[in-house]
C-alpha atoms as a printed R data frame, in Angstrom:
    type eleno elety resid chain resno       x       y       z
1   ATOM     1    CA   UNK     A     1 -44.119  26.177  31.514
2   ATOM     2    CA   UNK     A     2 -43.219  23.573  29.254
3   ATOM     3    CA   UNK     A     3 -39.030  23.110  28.129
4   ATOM     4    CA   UNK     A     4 -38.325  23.124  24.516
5   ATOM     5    CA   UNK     A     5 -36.662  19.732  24.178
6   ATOM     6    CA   UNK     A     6 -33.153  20.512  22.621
7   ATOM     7    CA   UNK     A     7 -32.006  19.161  19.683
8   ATOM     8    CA   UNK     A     8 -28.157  16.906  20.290
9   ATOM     9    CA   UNK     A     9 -25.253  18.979  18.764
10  ATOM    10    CA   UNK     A    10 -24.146  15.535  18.090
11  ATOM    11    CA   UNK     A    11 -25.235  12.104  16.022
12  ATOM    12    CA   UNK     A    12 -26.960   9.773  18.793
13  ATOM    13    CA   UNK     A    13 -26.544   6.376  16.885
14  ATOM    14    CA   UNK     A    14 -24.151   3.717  17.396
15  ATOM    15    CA   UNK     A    15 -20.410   4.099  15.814
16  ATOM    16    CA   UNK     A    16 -19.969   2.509  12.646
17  ATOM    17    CA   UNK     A    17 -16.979   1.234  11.306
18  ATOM    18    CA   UNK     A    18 -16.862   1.275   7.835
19  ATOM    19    CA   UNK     A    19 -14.082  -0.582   6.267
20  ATOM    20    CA   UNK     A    20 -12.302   1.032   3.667
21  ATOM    21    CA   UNK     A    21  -9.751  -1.169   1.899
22  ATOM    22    CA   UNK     A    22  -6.687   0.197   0.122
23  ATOM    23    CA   UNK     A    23  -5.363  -1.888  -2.342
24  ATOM    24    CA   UNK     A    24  -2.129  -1.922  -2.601
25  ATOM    25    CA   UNK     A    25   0.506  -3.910  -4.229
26  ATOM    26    CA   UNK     A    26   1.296  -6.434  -1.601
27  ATOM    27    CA   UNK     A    27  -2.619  -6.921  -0.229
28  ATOM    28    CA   UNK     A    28  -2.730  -8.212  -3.920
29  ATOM    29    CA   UNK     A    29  -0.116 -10.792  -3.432
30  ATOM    30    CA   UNK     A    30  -1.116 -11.641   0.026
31  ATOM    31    CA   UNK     A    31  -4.216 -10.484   0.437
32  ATOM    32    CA   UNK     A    32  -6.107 -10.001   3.915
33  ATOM    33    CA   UNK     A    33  -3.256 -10.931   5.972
34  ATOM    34    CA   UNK     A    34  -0.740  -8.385   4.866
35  ATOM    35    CA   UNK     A    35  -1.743  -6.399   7.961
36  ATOM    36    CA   UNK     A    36   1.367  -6.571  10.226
37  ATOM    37    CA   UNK     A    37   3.775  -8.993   7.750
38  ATOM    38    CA   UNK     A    38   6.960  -9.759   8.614
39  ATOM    39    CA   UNK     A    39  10.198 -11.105   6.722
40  ATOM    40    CA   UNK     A    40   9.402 -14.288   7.738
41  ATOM    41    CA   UNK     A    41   5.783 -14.518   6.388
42  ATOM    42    CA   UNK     A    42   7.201 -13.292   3.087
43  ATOM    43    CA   UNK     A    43   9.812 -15.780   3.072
44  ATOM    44    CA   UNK     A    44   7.409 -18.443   3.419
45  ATOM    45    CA   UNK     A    45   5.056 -16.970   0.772
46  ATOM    46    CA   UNK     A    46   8.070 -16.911  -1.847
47  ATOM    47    CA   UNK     A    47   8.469 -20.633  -1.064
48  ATOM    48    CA   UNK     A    48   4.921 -21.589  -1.087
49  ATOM    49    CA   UNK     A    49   4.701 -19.550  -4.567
50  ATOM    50    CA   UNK     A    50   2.105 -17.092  -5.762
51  ATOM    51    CA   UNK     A    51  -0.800 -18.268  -7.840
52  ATOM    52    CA   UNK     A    52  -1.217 -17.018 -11.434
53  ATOM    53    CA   UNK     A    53  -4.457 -15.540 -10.847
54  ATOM    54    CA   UNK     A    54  -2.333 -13.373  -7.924
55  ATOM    55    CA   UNK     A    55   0.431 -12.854 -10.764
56  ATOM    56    CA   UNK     A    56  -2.023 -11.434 -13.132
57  ATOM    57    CA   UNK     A    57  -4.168  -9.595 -10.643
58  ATOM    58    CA   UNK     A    58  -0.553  -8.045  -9.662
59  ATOM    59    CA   UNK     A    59   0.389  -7.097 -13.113
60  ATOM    60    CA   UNK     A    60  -3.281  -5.739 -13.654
61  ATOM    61    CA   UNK     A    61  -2.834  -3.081 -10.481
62  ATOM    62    CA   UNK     A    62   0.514  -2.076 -11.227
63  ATOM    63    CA   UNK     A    63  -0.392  -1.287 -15.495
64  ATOM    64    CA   UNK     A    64   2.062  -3.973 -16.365
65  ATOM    65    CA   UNK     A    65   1.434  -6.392 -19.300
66  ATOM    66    CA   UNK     A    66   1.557 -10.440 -19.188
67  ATOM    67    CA   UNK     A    67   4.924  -9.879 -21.295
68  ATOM    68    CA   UNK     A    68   6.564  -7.468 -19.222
69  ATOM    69    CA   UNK     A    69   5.732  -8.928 -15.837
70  ATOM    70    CA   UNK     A    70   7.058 -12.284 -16.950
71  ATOM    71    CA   UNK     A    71  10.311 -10.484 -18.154
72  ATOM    72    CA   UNK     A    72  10.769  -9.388 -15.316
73  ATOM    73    CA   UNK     A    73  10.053 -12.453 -13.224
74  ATOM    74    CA   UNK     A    74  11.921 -14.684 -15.899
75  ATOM    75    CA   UNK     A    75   9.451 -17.415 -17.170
76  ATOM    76    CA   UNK     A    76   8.118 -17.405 -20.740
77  ATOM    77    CA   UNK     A    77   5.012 -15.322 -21.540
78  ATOM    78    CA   UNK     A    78   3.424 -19.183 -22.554
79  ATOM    79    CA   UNK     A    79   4.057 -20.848 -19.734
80  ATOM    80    CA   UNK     A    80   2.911 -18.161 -17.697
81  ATOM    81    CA   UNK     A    81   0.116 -18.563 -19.790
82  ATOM    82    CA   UNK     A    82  -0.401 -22.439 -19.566
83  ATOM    83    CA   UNK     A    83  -0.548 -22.110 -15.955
84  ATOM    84    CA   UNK     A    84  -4.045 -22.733 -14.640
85  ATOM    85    CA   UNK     A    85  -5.324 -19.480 -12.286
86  ATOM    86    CA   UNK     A    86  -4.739 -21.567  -9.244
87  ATOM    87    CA   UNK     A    87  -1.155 -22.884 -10.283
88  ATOM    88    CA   UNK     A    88   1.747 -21.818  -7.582
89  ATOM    89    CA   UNK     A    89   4.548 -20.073  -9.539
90  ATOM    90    CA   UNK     A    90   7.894 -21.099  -8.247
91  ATOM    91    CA   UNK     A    91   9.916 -20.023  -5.595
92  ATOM    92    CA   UNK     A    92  11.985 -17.893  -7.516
93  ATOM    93    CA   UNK     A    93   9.430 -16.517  -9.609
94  ATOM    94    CA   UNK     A    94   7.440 -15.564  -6.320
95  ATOM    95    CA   UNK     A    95  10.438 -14.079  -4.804
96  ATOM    96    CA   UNK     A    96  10.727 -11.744  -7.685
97  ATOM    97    CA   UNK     A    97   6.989 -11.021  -7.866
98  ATOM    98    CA   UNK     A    98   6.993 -10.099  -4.024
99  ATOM    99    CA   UNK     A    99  10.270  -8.216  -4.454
100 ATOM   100    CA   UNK     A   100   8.323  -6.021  -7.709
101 ATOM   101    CA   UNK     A   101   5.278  -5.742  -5.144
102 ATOM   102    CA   UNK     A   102   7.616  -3.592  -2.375
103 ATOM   103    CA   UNK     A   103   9.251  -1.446  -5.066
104 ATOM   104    CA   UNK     A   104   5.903  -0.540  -6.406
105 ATOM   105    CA   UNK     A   105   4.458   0.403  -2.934
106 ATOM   106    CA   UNK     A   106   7.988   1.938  -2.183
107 ATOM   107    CA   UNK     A   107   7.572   4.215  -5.378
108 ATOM   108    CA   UNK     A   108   4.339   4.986  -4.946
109 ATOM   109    CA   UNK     A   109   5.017   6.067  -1.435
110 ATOM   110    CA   UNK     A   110   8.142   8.240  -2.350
111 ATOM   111    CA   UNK     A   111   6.311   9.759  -5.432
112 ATOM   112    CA   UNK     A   112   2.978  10.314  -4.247
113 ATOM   113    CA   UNK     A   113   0.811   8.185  -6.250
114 ATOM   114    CA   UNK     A   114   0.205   5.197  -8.602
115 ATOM   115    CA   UNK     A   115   0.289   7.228 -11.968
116 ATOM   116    CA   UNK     A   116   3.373   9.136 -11.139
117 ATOM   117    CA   UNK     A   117   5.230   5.995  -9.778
118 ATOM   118    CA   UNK     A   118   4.015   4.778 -13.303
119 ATOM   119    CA   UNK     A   119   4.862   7.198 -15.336
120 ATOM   120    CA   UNK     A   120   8.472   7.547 -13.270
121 ATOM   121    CA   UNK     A   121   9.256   4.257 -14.079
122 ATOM   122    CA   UNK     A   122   9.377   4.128 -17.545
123 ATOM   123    CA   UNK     A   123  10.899   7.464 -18.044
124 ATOM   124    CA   UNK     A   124  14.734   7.230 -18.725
125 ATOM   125    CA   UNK     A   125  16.467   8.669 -16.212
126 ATOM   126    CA   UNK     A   126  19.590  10.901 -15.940
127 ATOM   127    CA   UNK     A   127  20.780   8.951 -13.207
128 ATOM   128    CA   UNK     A   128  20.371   5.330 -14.162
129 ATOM   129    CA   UNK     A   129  22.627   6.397 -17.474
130 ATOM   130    CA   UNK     A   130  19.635   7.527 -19.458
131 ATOM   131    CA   UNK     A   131  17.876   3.557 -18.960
132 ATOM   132    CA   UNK     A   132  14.442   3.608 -17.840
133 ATOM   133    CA   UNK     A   133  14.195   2.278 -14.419
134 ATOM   134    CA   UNK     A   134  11.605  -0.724 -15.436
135 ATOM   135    CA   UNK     A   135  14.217  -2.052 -18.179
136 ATOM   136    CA   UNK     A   136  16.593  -2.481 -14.645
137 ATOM   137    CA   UNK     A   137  13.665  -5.253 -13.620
138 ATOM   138    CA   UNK     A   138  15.565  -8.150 -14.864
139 ATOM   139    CA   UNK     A   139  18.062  -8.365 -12.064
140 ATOM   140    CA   UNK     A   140  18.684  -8.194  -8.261
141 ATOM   141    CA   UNK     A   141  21.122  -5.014  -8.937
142 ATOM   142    CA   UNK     A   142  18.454  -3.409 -11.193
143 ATOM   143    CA   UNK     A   143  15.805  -3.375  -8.648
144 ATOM   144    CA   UNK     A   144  18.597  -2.147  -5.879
145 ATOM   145    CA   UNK     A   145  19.549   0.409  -8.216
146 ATOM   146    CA   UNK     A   146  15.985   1.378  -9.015
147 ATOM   147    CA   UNK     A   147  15.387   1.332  -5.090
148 ATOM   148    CA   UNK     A   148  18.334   3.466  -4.393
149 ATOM   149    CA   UNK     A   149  17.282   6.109  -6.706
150 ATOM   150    CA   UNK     A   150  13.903   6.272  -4.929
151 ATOM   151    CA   UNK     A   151  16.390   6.697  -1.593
152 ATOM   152    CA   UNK     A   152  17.979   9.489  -3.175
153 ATOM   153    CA   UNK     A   153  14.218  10.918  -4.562
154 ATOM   154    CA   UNK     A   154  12.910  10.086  -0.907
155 ATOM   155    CA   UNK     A   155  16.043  12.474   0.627
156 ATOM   156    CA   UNK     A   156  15.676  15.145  -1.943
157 ATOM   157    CA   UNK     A   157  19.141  14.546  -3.551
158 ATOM   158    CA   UNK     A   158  19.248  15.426  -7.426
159 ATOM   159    CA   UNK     A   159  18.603  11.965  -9.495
């Protein structure tokens, strides 16, 4: 009697891994290596600088135009756009690019996605005394206070 050969209940072929890569703000900035990033290897991207071509690429991902993104990192919207792709921004200006990077990710983390972090942002808001959070961009204490309301989003208290 012959057996009826039996067909696997599961795939037989080797395990693929298929990369799937989620772009986020900070991958932009740092690219492959923002794996497992510390402090440090922030600290020593903000004093290397960020190239314009990152810059843009940032402000491209996160809807922002040249103008606004150079508000908020304080350089003119001409010599942002004198710099050659490959020019290093400086230390300051990459501090404040990295610091926009973990706000965005933050937001879109606390608010569930990219459009409603988007949208959220430049939305006046009851809490920030009716400003929009992105006109708060221009300082240290306006991205603290932006990041604070996210806390308060984050814990469910009213803001």
């Amino acid at each position: 009697m012959k057996k009826k050969a039996l067909k696997p209940s599961h795939l037989e072929e080797p395990m693929v891994a298929y990369a799937i890569v989620n772009y986020t703000p900070m991958t932009t900035i740092m690219g492959d290596r923002y794996a497992e990033v510390s402090d440090f290897d922030l600290l020593k991207l903000a004093r290397k600088g960020i190239s314009k071509k990152s810059l843009l690429a940032l402000a491209k991902q996160i809807s922002l135009t040249i103008e606004e993104i150079a508000t908020i990192l304080h350089i003119s919207e001409r010599t942002l756009q004198r710099y050659t792709p490959e020019t290093l921004v400086r230390t300051e200006h990459a501090d404040r690019a990295i610091e926009l990077a973990l706000l965005f990710e933050r937001g879109i983390e606390v608010l569930g996605s990219e459009k409603a972090f988007s949208s959220w942002i430049k939305t006046p808001n009851f809490a920030l005394d009716g400003e929009a959070p992105f006109n708060l961009l221009d300082t240290h204490i306006g991205f603290t206070m932006v990041s604070d309301i996210l806390g308060r989003i984050e814990h469910g208290v009213f803001s």
